XYZ file of C-alpha atoms in Angstrom:
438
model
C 65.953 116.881 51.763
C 63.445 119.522 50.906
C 66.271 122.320 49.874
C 67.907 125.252 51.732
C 65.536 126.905 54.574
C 63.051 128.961 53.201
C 62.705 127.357 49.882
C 59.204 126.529 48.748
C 59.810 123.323 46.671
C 56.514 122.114 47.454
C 53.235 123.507 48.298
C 52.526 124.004 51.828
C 49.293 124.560 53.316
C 48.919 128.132 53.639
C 49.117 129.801 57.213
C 46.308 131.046 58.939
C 45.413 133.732 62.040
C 44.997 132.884 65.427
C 40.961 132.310 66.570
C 39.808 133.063 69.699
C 38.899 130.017 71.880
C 35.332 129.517 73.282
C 35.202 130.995 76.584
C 35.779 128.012 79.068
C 33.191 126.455 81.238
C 35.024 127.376 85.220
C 32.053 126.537 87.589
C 33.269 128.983 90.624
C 31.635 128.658 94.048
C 30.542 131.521 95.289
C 30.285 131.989 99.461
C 31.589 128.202 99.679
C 34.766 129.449 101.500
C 32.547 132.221 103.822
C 29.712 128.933 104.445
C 32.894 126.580 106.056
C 34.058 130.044 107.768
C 30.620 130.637 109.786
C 30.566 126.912 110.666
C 34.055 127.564 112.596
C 34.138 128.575 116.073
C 35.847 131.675 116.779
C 39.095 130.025 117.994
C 39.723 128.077 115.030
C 38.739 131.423 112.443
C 41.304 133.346 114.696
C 44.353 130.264 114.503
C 43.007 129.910 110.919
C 43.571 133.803 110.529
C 46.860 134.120 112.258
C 48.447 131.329 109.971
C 47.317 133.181 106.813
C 48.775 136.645 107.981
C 52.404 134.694 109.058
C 52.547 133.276 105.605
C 51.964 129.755 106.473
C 52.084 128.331 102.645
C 52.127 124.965 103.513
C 48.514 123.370 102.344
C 47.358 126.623 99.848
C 45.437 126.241 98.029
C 42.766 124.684 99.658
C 41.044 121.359 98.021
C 38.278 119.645 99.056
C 36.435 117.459 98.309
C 33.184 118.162 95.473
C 29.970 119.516 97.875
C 27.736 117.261 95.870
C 30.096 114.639 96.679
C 31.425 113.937 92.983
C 34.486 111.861 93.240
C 35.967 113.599 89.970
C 35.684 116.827 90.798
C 37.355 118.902 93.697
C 36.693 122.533 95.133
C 39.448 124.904 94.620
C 39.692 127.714 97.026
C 42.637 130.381 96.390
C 43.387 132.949 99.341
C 45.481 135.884 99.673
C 45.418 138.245 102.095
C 45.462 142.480 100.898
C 43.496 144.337 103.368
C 44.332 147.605 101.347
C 42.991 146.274 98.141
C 40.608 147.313 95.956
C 40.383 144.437 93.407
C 42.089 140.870 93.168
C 42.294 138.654 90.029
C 43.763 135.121 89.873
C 45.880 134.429 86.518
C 44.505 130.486 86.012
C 46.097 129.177 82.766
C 43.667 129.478 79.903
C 40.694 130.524 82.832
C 40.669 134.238 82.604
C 38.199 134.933 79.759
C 38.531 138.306 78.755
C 34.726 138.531 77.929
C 34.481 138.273 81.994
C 36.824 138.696 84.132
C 34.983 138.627 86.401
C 34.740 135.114 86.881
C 38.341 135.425 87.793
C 37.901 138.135 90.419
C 38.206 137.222 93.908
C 35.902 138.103 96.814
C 36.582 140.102 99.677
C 36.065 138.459 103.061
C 34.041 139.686 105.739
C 36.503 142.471 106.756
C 39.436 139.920 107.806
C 41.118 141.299 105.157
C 41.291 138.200 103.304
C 40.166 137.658 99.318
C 38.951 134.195 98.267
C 37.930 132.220 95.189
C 36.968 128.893 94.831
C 37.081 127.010 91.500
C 34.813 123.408 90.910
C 38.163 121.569 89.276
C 38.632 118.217 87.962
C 40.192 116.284 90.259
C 43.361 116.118 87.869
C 44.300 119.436 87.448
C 47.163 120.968 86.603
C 47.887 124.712 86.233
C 50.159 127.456 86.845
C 49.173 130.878 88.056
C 49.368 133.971 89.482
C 47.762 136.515 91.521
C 47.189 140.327 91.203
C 46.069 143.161 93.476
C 44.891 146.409 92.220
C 44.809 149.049 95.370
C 43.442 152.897 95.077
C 40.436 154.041 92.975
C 39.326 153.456 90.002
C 38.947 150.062 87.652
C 41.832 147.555 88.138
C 43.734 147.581 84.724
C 42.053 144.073 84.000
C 38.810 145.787 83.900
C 39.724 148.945 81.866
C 41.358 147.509 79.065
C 39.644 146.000 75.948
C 41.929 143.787 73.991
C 42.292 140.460 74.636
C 46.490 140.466 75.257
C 46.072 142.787 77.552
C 43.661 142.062 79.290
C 45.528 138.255 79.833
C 48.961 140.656 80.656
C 47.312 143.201 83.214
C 45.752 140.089 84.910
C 49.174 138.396 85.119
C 51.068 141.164 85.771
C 51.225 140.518 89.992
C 53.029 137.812 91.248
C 52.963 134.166 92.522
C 50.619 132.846 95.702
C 52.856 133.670 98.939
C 50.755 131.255 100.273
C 52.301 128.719 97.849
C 55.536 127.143 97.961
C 55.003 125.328 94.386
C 56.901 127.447 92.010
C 56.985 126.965 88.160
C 58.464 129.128 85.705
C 57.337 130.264 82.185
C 58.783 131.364 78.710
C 61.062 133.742 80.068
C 61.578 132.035 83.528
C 58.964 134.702 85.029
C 57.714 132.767 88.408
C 54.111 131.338 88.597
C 52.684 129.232 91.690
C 51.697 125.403 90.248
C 48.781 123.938 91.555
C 48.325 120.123 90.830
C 45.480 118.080 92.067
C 45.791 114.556 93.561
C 44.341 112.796 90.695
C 47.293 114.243 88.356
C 49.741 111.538 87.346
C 52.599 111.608 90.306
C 55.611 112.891 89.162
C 58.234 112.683 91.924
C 61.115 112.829 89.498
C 60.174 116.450 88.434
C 63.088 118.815 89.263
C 61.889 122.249 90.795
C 62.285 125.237 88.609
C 64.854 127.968 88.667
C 62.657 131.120 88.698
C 64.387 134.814 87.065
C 63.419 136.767 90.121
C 63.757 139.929 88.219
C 61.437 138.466 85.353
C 57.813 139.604 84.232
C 55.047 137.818 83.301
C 55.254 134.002 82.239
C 52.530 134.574 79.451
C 52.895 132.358 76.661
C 54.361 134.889 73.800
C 56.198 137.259 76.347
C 59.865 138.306 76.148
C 61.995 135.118 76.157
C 65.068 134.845 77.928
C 68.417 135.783 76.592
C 71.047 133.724 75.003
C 73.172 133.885 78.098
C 74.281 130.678 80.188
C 72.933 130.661 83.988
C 73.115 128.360 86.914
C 70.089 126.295 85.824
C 72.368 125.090 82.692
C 75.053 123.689 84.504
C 75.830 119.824 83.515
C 74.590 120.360 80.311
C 77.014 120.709 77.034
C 76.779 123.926 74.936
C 77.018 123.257 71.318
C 77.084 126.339 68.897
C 76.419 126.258 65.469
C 75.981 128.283 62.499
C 72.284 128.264 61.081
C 72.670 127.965 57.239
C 69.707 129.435 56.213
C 70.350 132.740 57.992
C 73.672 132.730 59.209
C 73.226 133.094 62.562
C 74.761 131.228 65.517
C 72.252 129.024 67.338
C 72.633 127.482 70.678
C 72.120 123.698 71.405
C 72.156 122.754 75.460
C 72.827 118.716 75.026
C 72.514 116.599 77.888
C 74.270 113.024 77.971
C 72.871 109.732 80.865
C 75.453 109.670 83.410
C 78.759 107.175 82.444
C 77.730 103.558 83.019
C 74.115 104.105 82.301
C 74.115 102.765 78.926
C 75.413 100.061 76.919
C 75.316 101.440 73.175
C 73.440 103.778 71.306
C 70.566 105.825 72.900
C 67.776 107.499 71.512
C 67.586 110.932 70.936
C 65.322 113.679 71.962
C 65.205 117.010 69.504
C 63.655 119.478 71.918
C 62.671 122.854 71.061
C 62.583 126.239 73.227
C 65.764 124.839 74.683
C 66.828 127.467 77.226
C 63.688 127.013 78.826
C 64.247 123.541 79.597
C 67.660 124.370 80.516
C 67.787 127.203 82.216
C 64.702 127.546 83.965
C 62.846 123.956 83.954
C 66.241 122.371 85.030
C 65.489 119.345 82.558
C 69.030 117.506 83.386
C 67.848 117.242 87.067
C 64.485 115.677 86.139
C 66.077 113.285 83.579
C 68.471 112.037 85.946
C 66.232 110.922 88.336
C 63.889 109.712 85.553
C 66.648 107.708 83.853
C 67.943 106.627 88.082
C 63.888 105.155 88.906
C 63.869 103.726 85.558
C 60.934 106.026 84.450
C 62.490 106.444 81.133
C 65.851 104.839 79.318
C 69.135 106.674 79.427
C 68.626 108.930 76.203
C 70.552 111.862 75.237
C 68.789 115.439 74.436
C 69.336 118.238 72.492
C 67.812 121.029 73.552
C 67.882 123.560 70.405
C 67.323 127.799 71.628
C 64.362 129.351 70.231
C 66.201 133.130 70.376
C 63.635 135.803 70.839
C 60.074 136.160 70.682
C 60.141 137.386 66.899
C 62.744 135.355 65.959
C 60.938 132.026 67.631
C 57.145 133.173 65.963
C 59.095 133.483 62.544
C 61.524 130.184 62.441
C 59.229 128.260 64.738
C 56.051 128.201 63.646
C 56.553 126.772 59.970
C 57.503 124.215 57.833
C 60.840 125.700 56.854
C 63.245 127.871 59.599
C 63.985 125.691 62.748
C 62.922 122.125 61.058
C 65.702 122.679 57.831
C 68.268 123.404 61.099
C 67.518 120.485 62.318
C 67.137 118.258 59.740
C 70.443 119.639 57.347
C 72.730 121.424 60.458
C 72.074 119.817 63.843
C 71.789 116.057 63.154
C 74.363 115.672 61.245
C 76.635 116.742 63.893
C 74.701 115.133 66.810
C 75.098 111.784 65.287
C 78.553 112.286 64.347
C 79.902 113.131 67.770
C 77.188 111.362 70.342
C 76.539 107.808 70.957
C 73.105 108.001 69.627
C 70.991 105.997 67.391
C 70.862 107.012 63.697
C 67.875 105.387 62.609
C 64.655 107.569 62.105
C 62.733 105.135 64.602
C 65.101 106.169 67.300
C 65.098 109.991 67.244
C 62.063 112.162 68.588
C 61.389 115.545 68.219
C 59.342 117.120 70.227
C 58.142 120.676 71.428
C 55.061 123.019 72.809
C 52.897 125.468 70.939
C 54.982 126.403 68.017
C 57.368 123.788 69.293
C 54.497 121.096 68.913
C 53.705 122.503 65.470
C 57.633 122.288 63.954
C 57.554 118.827 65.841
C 55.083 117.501 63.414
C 56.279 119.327 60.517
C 59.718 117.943 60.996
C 58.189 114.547 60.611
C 56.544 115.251 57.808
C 59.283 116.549 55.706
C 61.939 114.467 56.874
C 60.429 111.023 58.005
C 63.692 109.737 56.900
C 65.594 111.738 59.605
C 63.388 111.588 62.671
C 60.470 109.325 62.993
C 59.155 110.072 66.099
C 56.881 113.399 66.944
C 55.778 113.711 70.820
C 53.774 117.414 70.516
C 52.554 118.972 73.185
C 49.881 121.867 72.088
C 50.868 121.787 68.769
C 49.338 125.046 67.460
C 47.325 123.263 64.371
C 45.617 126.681 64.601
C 47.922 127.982 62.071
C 48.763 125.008 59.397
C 46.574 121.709 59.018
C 48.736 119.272 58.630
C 46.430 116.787 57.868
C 47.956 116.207 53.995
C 51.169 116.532 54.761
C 51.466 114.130 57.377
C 48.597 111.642 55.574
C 51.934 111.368 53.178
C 54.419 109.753 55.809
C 51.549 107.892 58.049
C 53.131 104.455 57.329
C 56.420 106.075 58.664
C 56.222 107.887 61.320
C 55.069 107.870 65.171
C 52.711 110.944 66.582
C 52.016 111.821 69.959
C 49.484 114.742 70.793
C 49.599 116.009 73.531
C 46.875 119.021 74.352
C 44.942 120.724 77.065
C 41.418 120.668 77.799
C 40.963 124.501 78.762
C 43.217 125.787 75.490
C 39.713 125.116 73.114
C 40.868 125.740 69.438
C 44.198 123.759 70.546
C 42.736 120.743 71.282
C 39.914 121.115 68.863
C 42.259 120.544 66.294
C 44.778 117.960 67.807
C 41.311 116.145 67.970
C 40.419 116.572 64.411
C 44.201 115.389 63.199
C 43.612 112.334 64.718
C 40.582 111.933 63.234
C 41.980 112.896 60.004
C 44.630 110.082 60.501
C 43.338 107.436 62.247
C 41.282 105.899 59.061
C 44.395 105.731 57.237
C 46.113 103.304 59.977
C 48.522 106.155 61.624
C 50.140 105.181 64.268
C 48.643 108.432 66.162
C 47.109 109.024 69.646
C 45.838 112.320 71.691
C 46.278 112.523 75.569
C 43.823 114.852 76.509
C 45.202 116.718 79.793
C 43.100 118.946 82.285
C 45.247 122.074 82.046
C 45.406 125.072 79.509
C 48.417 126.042 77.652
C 51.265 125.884 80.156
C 54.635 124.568 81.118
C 53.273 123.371 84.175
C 52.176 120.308 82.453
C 54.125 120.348 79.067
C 56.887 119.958 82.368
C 56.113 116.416 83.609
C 54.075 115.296 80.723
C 57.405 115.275 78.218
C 58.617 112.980 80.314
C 54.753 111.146 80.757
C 55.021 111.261 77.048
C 59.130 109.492 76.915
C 57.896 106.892 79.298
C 55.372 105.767 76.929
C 57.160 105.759 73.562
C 60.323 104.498 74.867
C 58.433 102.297 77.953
């Protein structure tokens, strides 16, 4: 052990301030959607018309194939229909750039009332998103403010695509339409989400959800336990493979930002049916509350705060009372954005505890981890897991691994075609399970 949380017995690398990303590269289409439009006949723009205005959801967005034929790319178009609107913005994951916002704006349609965009996408995809209307004079909120956050917050202040049935849900369950293209890796397991229908926006860093059991946690144990570095009660949603399912002693999963995997991301529903196709092995999970936004940026995002829990509180009573495995090889921890980043510290300070670190968007951004984990290479297991479209994310997932690769690390980086969302961290934890635990 390293000592009591928020001891400094050995020298960590110094924190550091979030950068601004480069803006990403979104190739949008203008007047593709208004070129297939003039090539219809007036009967099929009218049934075409009349489908959008009844809320027919059930093919939105559009995607088609590339118009220069590419077989890896695939064109995009977003609808919604606001004849009284004055500007529309689609929320893309990672794709508004607040430099130009314009590039997220959508374009009004030749008096049908109708607003389109159309994105050139990889054919693999994956986002979540929403879509806002500003109605009445002046610049939509988007456009008038300056600072970055808010810029991203007025843009994803509206709602999801009513022309979508695909519903995700964020941080603090706040509802977001999923798109996923074809060439995504299937994941027919994946449990649909339990939206808050009163909650705001999903963006990353908003107001989590409270400490209160819902619905979505049913099936799922509630463990509570004193935190001894700060005295506070914590809240660990555990779920346990179905009786008969196992022989002896699973592995286990330490997952952080637990009650939005319980509560809103329904995880139990998606293991079971993992665990029933054989997808992954029975396993048991602990999924360990990240408690408010201030709370989660403070105990999260280090070396000391959630990983001393873990290591000194929570596994010593998770191996005591489950049927798990007690060996560092079979426990994982894993986790998204700070989650990703306490994932990897936790193997590094305690490779004799948990061996195993799947991290998905770990944000390297703040700590390099390089040293500290160049230490336990020989012991430990890392999985990166980052999106393409979250720039200074993956820029530095891709510079660990080269940092660790040279010294034999058992280390590799799946490189994903999404920004920095739970519509992917969603089926890629268990992507990521399936491939450590085959």
């Amino acid at each position: 052990m390293n000592g009591l949380h928020g001891s400094r017995t050995e020298a960590f690398p110094a924190p550091k301030d979030p950068v601004a990303g480069e803006a990403p590269a979104i190739p949008v289409l203008r007047g593709h959607f208004a070129a297939r439009w003039n090539a219809w006949g007036a009967g099929r723009q009218e049934a075409f018309l009349a489908r959008l205005l009844a809320g027919d959801g059930g093919s939105f967005p559009l995607v088609e194939p590339s118009p220069d034929g590419r077989a890896d790319l695939r064109a995009v178009t977003f609808l919604h229909v606001a004849p009284d609107a004055t500007a529309v913005i689609l929320s893309a994951n990672a794709l508004v750039d607040h430099r130009n916002t314009a590039a997220s704006e959508f374009e009004r349609h030749q008096g049908t009332g109708l607003w389109v965009l159309t994105y050139l996408m990889p054919a693999d995809w994956e986002c979540g998103y929403r879509i806002t209307v500003h109605r009445g004079p002046g610049q939509a909120p988007w456009q008038a403010a300056t600072m970055r956050r808010a810029i991203r917050m007025a843009a994803d202040a509206g709602g999801p695509d009513p022309l979508n049935p695909v519903l995700g849900a964020g941080m603090n369950g706040g509802a977001m339409s999923v798109v996923r293209l074809p060439g995504a890796p299937a994941a027919p397991w994946l449990a649909a989400a339990r939206v808050d229908p009163v909650a705001t926006s999903p963006v990353m860093g908003g107001v989590l959800a409270g400490g209160s059991t819902s619905a979505a946690s049913e099936g799922l144990a509630e463990l509570q336990l004193v935190d001894s570095g700060n005295g506070r009660l914590r809240t660990v949603w555990i779920y346990s493979p179905a009786p008969g399912s196992t022989a002896g002693p699973t592995p286990l999963l330490i997952l952080h930002d637990g009650q939005v995997w319980a509560k809103h991301l329904n995880l139990k529903a998606t293991l079971d049916a993992a665990v029933r196709d054989g997808v992954v092995p029975a396993l048991h999970v602990a999924m360990v509350d990240s408690f408010d936004g201030a709370t989660r940026s403070q105990e999260l995002s280090g070396p000391v705060g959630t990983v001393d829990f873990v290591a000194e509180d929570l596994l010593p009573v998770l191996r005591r009372t489950l049927p798990v495995r007690t060996d560092a090889a079979g426990t994982i921890v894993s986790g998204a954005s700070y989650g990703g980043l306490a994932s990897l510290w936790q193997v590094a300070r305690h490779p004799d505890l948990v061996g195993v670190a799947l991290a998905q968007s770990p944000s390297l951004w703040r700590y390099d981890l390089a040293e500290p984990l160049a230490r336990v290479a020989d012991r430990v297991v890392l999985r990166l897991q980052a999106g393409i479209y979250e720039a200074e994310i993956h820029a530095t997932s891709m510079q660990l691994l080269a940092d660790l690769v040279p010294l034999g690390a058992d280390i590799s980086l799946c490189s994903v075609t999404g920004g920095h969302d739970w519509s992917w961290w969603n089926p890629w934890l268990i992507h990521g399970l399936a491939d450590l635990l085959g």
